[in-house]
Short mmCIF file of C-alpha atoms in Angstrom, two decimals:
data_model
loop_
_atom_site.label_atom_id
_atom_site.label_comp_id
_atom_site.label_asym_id
_atom_site.label_seq_id
_atom_site.Cartn_x
_atom_site.Cartn_y
_atom_site.Cartn_z
CA MET A 1 -12.92 13.12 -16.38
CA LEU A 2 -12.61 11.84 -19.66
CA PRO A 3 -14.02 8.53 -20.93
CA ILE A 4 -10.77 7.02 -23.78
CA ALA A 5 -12.58 3.76 -24.48
CA HIS A 6 -14.55 1.03 -23.45
CA ASN A 7 -15.35 -2.77 -24.08
CA ALA A 8 -17.34 -5.66 -21.98
CA VAL A 9 -14.32 -6.36 -19.78
CA THR A 10 -12.42 -2.64 -19.67
CA ARG A 11 -12.96 1.31 -19.51
CA VAL A 12 -9.92 3.67 -19.60
CA ARG A 13 -10.33 7.03 -18.88
CA TYR A 14 -8.04 9.78 -18.01
CA LEU A 15 -8.43 11.87 -15.12
CA ARG A 16 -7.25 15.71 -13.69
CA LEU A 17 -7.05 16.68 -10.28
CA VAL A 18 -6.02 20.52 -10.03
CA GLN A 19 -7.57 20.48 -6.47
CA THR A 20 -8.58 17.65 -3.63
CA MET A 21 -10.95 15.85 -3.60
CA ARG A 22 -14.39 16.62 -1.37
CA HIS A 23 -16.17 13.43 -1.90
CA LEU A 24 -15.13 9.44 -1.73
CA VAL A 25 -15.73 7.34 -4.81
CA ARG A 26 -16.68 3.81 -5.06
CA ASN A 27 -16.23 1.21 -7.92
CA ALA A 28 -18.62 -1.57 -7.66
CA ASP A 29 -18.16 -2.68 -11.32
CA GLY A 30 -14.57 -4.06 -11.14
CA ASP A 31 -10.93 -3.79 -10.16
CA GLU A 32 -9.55 0.06 -11.00
CA LEU A 33 -6.34 0.81 -11.84
CA LEU A 34 -4.66 4.31 -11.68
CA PHE A 35 -1.47 5.46 -13.39
CA VAL A 36 0.41 8.58 -12.42
CA HIS A 37 1.50 10.47 -15.03
CA ALA A 38 2.25 13.63 -13.59
CA GLY A 39 1.95 15.29 -10.40
CA ALA A 40 1.67 13.70 -6.05
CA GLY A 41 -0.92 13.50 -3.83
CA GLU A 42 -1.91 11.60 -0.54
CA LEU A 43 -4.58 8.35 -1.30
CA TYR A 44 -7.04 8.07 1.19
CA CYS A 45 -9.32 4.53 0.85
CA ASP A 46 -11.28 1.66 3.65
CA TYR A 47 -7.61 0.30 4.32
CA GLY A 48 -5.44 3.60 5.41
CA HIS A 49 -2.99 6.00 3.39
CA MET A 50 0.01 6.26 1.07
CA SER A 51 1.62 8.71 -1.08
CA ILE A 52 1.03 8.65 -4.80
CA GLY A 53 3.62 10.57 -7.16
CA THR A 54 4.70 9.75 -10.77
CA GLY A 55 5.30 6.73 -12.25
CA ASP A 56 2.84 4.66 -9.49
CA TYR A 57 0.55 2.08 -10.64
CA VAL A 58 -2.54 2.13 -7.66
CA ILE A 59 -4.80 -1.05 -7.73
CA LEU A 60 -8.22 -0.74 -5.91
CA PRO A 61 -10.16 -3.75 -5.50
CA ARG A 62 -13.71 -3.42 -6.26
CA GLY A 63 -16.19 -1.72 -3.81
CA THR A 64 -13.21 0.55 -1.92
CA MET A 65 -13.53 3.58 -1.23
CA TRP A 66 -10.97 6.60 -1.86
CA ARG A 67 -10.09 9.90 -2.59
CA ILE A 68 -7.51 11.77 -3.29
CA GLU A 69 -5.25 14.63 -1.56
CA VAL A 70 -3.89 16.74 -4.08
CA ALA A 71 0.12 17.89 -2.97
CA ALA A 72 0.87 18.69 -6.91
CA GLU A 73 -1.47 18.39 -10.17
CA LEU A 74 -2.39 15.05 -11.21
CA ASP A 75 -3.01 13.38 -14.23
CA LEU A 76 -4.32 9.88 -13.79
CA LEU A 77 -4.76 7.17 -16.14
CA MET A 78 -7.74 4.67 -15.40
CA VAL A 79 -8.21 1.34 -16.13
CA GLU A 80 -11.32 -0.39 -15.13
CA ALA A 81 -11.89 -4.74 -14.65
CA THR A 82 -15.60 -4.24 -15.35
CA GLY A 83 -16.70 -7.71 -13.90
CA SER A 84 -13.24 -8.84 -12.84
CA SER A 85 -9.90 -8.49 -10.77
CA TYR A 86 -5.88 -7.46 -11.50
CA ALA A 87 -3.84 -10.67 -10.88
CA LEU A 88 0.02 -10.62 -11.64
CA PRO A 89 0.88 -12.83 -14.76
CA ASP A 90 2.66 -16.24 -14.52
CA ARG A 91 6.42 -15.48 -14.44
CA GLY A 92 7.75 -19.29 -15.18
CA MET A 93 11.07 -19.56 -15.83
CA LEU A 94 11.92 -15.98 -14.90
CA GLY A 95 10.70 -16.62 -10.92
CA ARG A 96 8.84 -14.36 -8.92
CA HIS A 97 11.37 -12.04 -8.48
CA ALA A 98 11.05 -10.83 -12.35
CA PRO A 99 9.96 -8.62 -13.44
CA PHE A 100 9.75 -6.46 -10.12
CA ASP A 101 10.71 -8.07 -6.65
CA PRO A 102 7.27 -8.09 -4.45
CA GLY A 103 8.73 -7.28 -2.12
CA VAL A 104 8.41 -3.02 -3.87
CA LEU A 105 4.65 -2.99 -3.87
CA GLY A 106 3.68 -0.27 -1.65
CA ILE A 107 0.49 -0.46 0.54
CA PRO A 108 -1.50 1.48 2.84
CA ALA A 109 -0.81 2.37 6.18
CA ILE A 110 -3.64 3.15 9.03
CA ASP A 111 -1.09 6.11 10.03
CA ASP A 112 -1.14 8.97 11.56
CA ALA A 113 -2.31 10.97 9.05
CA PHE A 114 -5.01 8.23 8.30
CA LEU A 115 -6.06 8.92 11.62
CA ALA A 116 -6.10 12.56 11.42
CA GLN A 117 -8.24 12.84 8.75
CA GLN A 118 -10.89 10.49 10.77
CA GLY A 119 -13.98 12.67 12.43
CA PRO A 120 -17.25 14.30 12.25
CA GLY A 121 -18.62 15.75 9.50
CA HIS A 122 -20.78 15.22 5.79
CA TRP A 123 -19.21 13.47 3.45
CA THR A 124 -20.59 11.88 -0.27
CA VAL A 125 -19.41 8.61 -1.43
CA ARG A 126 -20.25 8.46 -5.31
CA VAL A 127 -20.85 4.76 -6.41
CA LYS A 128 -20.49 3.81 -9.78
CA ARG A 129 -22.52 0.64 -10.55
CA GLY A 130 -23.62 -0.70 -14.04
CA ASN A 131 -21.42 2.19 -15.35
CA ALA A 132 -24.29 4.78 -13.68
CA PHE A 133 -23.52 7.13 -10.17
CA GLY A 134 -25.46 6.71 -7.05
CA THR A 135 -24.63 8.66 -4.21
CA ILE A 136 -24.39 7.31 -0.64
CA GLU A 137 -24.38 10.34 2.11
CA TYR A 138 -22.36 10.06 5.68
CA ALA A 139 -22.64 12.40 8.50
CA PHE A 140 -18.93 11.48 9.30
CA ASN A 141 -15.71 10.61 7.01
CA PRO A 142 -16.55 6.95 6.34
CA LEU A 143 -12.74 6.09 6.48
CA ASP A 144 -13.06 5.06 10.26
CA ALA A 145 -10.77 1.90 9.99
CA THR A 146 -8.83 1.10 12.62
CA GLY A 147 -6.99 -1.71 11.79
CA TRP A 148 -7.20 -4.51 8.68
CA LYS A 149 -5.82 -7.62 7.87
CA GLY A 150 -6.41 -10.29 4.55
CA ASP A 151 -5.08 -10.77 1.51
CA LEU A 152 -6.91 -8.10 -0.23
CA TYR A 153 -5.85 -4.84 -0.19
CA PRO A 154 -4.55 -2.03 -2.35
CA VAL A 155 -0.61 -2.09 -3.79
CA ARG A 156 1.22 0.64 -5.31
CA LEU A 157 3.97 -0.25 -7.94
CA ASN A 158 6.42 1.99 -9.59
CA VAL A 159 7.54 1.75 -12.97
CA LYS A 160 11.22 2.15 -12.10
CA ASP A 161 11.00 -0.84 -10.14
CA VAL A 162 10.27 -2.76 -13.34
CA ARG A 163 12.88 -4.54 -15.02
CA ALA A 164 12.92 -4.84 -18.16
CA ILE A 165 13.45 -8.47 -20.29
CA SER A 166 15.11 -8.35 -22.83
CA SER A 167 17.54 -10.05 -25.78
CA HIS A 168 20.57 -9.42 -27.55
CA ARG A 169 19.42 -11.12 -30.14
CA LEU A 170 15.66 -10.72 -30.72
CA HIS A 171 13.13 -8.06 -30.13
CA LEU A 172 10.60 -9.27 -27.85
CA PRO A 173 6.84 -9.15 -28.22
CA PRO A 174 5.01 -6.73 -25.34
CA SER A 175 3.27 -9.26 -24.09
CA VAL A 176 6.59 -10.74 -21.82
CA ARG A 177 6.45 -6.53 -20.20
CA THR A 178 3.19 -7.96 -18.99
CA SER A 179 2.78 -6.19 -15.14
CA PHE A 180 -1.10 -7.08 -14.70
CA VAL A 181 -3.45 -9.40 -15.82
CA ALA A 182 -7.53 -9.03 -16.04
CA ASP A 183 -10.57 -11.07 -17.65
CA GLY A 184 -10.19 -10.10 -21.17
CA PHE A 185 -7.01 -7.81 -21.13
CA VAL A 186 -3.51 -7.20 -19.86
CA VAL A 187 -1.87 -4.18 -19.26
CA CYS A 188 2.36 -4.20 -19.98
CA THR A 189 5.08 -2.19 -18.95
CA LEU A 190 7.38 -1.36 -21.70
CA ALA A 191 10.50 -0.25 -19.26
CA PRO A 192 13.86 0.91 -20.79
CA ARG A 193 15.83 -1.60 -22.37
CA PRO A 194 19.55 -1.86 -23.99
CA VAL A 195 19.32 -2.23 -27.78
CA GLU A 196 19.67 -6.08 -29.16
CA THR A 197 23.45 -6.06 -30.19
CA ASP A 198 23.75 -9.10 -32.47
CA ALA A 199 24.45 -7.50 -35.92
CA GLY A 200 21.11 -9.58 -37.43
CA ALA A 201 18.80 -8.62 -34.84
CA MET A 202 15.71 -6.72 -35.13
CA LYS A 203 16.14 -3.20 -33.01
CA LEU A 204 12.66 -2.22 -33.35
CA PRO A 205 9.30 -3.95 -33.68
CA PHE A 206 8.51 -5.77 -36.68
CA PHE A 207 5.66 -5.59 -38.52
CA HIS A 208 2.92 -7.25 -37.50
CA ASN A 209 -1.13 -7.53 -37.47
CA ASN A 210 -2.38 -8.13 -34.31
CA ASP A 211 -5.13 -10.80 -35.20
CA ASP A 212 -6.19 -11.43 -31.31
CA TYR A 213 -5.86 -8.21 -29.02
CA ASP A 214 -6.77 -4.38 -30.10
CA GLU A 215 -3.53 -2.36 -29.10
CA LEU A 216 -3.79 0.75 -27.25
CA ILE A 217 -0.61 2.55 -25.67
CA PHE A 218 -0.43 5.45 -23.60
CA TYR A 219 3.51 7.51 -23.58
CA HIS A 220 4.03 8.28 -19.73
CA SER A 221 8.37 9.51 -20.30
CA GLY A 222 11.18 9.14 -22.83
CA THR A 223 11.13 8.21 -26.55
CA MET A 224 9.02 5.29 -27.48
CA SER A 225 11.68 3.63 -29.82
CA SER A 226 9.17 3.20 -32.85
CA ARG A 227 7.67 5.94 -33.01
CA GLY A 228 10.26 8.64 -32.82
CA ALA A 229 8.65 12.27 -32.94
CA ALA A 230 5.26 10.87 -34.36
CA ILE A 231 4.36 10.51 -30.54
CA ALA A 232 4.98 12.48 -27.29
CA PRO A 233 4.70 12.04 -23.75
CA GLY A 234 1.10 11.75 -23.22
CA MET A 235 -0.16 11.12 -26.23
CA LEU A 236 -1.94 7.71 -27.06
CA THR A 237 -2.17 5.39 -29.87
CA PHE A 238 -4.93 2.93 -30.79
CA HIS A 239 -4.05 -0.11 -33.75
CA PRO A 240 -7.34 -2.29 -33.62
CA SER A 241 -6.38 -5.76 -34.23
CA GLY A 242 -6.28 -6.21 -37.68
CA PHE A 243 -4.37 -3.07 -38.61
CA THR A 244 -0.62 -4.00 -39.82
CA HIS A 245 1.92 -1.92 -38.02
CA GLY A 246 5.35 -1.75 -36.70
CA PRO A 247 8.13 1.29 -36.43
CA HIS A 248 7.15 4.45 -37.64
CA PRO A 249 8.17 5.67 -41.16
CA GLY A 250 10.78 8.20 -39.42
CA THR A 251 12.18 5.62 -37.10
CA LEU A 252 12.32 2.87 -40.14
CA PRO A 253 15.78 3.41 -40.89
CA HIS A 254 17.11 2.29 -37.71
CA MET A 255 15.93 -1.02 -37.57
CA PHE A 256 18.83 -3.23 -37.88
CA GLN A 257 21.35 -0.25 -37.06
CA HIS A 258 20.31 2.19 -34.55
CA PRO A 259 22.27 4.55 -33.37
CA ALA A 260 21.29 4.63 -30.07
CA THR A 261 22.31 1.43 -27.53
CA MET A 262 19.77 2.08 -25.00
CA PHE A 263 15.84 2.92 -25.24
CA ASP A 264 14.34 5.87 -22.51
CA GLY A 265 10.81 5.69 -22.78
CA TYR A 266 7.91 4.05 -20.55
CA SER A 267 4.63 3.44 -22.01
CA ILE A 268 1.59 1.84 -20.53
CA ALA A 269 0.08 -1.26 -23.23
CA ILE A 270 -3.65 -2.40 -22.28
CA ASP A 271 -4.14 -5.29 -24.67
CA THR A 272 -7.71 -6.03 -24.64
CA ARG A 273 -8.80 -9.55 -26.32
CA GLY A 274 -12.37 -8.13 -27.56
CA ALA A 275 -13.04 -4.85 -29.48
CA LEU A 276 -12.36 -0.99 -28.05
CA ALA A 277 -15.03 1.42 -28.66
CA ILE A 278 -13.18 4.96 -28.81
CA ALA A 279 -15.31 7.72 -26.94
CA GLU A 280 -16.88 10.39 -28.61
CA LEU A 281 -13.68 13.22 -27.90
CA PRO A 282 -13.76 16.72 -27.25
CA VAL A 283 -12.50 18.32 -30.63
CA GLY A 284 -8.53 19.16 -31.24
CA VAL A 285 -7.52 16.30 -29.01
CA GLU A 286 -7.07 13.04 -31.85
CA VAL A 287 -4.30 13.61 -34.15
CA LEU A 288 -6.02 13.35 -37.50
CA ASP A 289 -3.28 12.31 -39.73
CA TYR A 290 -1.32 9.61 -37.40
CA ALA A 291 -3.21 6.85 -39.76
CA SER A 292 -1.92 8.46 -42.61
CA SER A 293 1.10 8.76 -41.94
CA TRP A 294 2.20 5.23 -42.21
CA GLN A 295 2.03 5.28 -46.04
CA LYS A 296 5.87 7.12 -46.06
CA SER A 297 7.11 3.21 -45.43
CA LEU A 298 5.82 2.40 -48.39
CA ALA A 299 9.18 3.79 -49.78
CA PHE A 300 11.11 1.77 -47.53
CA ALA A 301 9.59 -1.75 -48.93
CA PRO A 302 11.91 -4.10 -51.03
CA ASP A 303 9.42 -4.35 -53.76
CA ALA A 304 9.05 -0.66 -53.90
CA ALA A 305 9.72 1.48 -56.53
CA ALA A 306 12.57 3.13 -58.11
CA GLU A 307 12.67 6.43 -58.40
CA LYS A 308 12.16 8.13 -61.53
CA PRO A 309 15.14 10.04 -62.71
#
């Protein structure tokens, strides 16, 4: 597991599973959000069993015991709601069926697969509390539920079930695409959408400082419209509060006239009210010249110096 960033209200990590988990885990610090970037598996938890695959969000309430049986090597982005819980944003005038219908949410089932994995045998549960780990030992599989009821349980949502909110006259900010909220941060799904068609509309994000939030964006698939070739699936960008940014220089010429009619990318944005601390990353992980690459945007400024003969 690779730590990426954290603050008082969230921890962002990356997990690659190449084989089935032989122990259970439980996060006592807050709800856990898993995003499946690639792969497939079977998730078993206190509430039952459900299949997970590429593009799935899985929300696991605080204290849930869980493990994953790997069907195809899994790459998971993990976003912890430290000390709080995930909820759906206020959908306002859009109504409860936008940007996704609650009916598409998957939940665990106590099915034949769940019952088959029960029985005697030694099981270890690794419990996270205060960002430290302890262990609980069982002489049987503690995922031995026979039923459950209530309104607190894991849910699964695939990004393909998220419908983009768009306007033909205005480039909308990522906040309108919020999928989940927690104390001090939001998680947004940037889904494929039609390019704005109004002649005067910006087709790409306007230049801005986000003076309220740090922005961490994970690029899942397709092309990120405002980054172009600078960013590929599986990469993250970090724009701290106060850092001016917008379209990358390679895409800036398409600000008002874009060759595409549809943007095809899926990205996951994590916007935090408090400052994020970046973890000490392994050598070679960070693209060191990414920040300086923005300097090329100066050539497109209205008051840029004319090229000398």
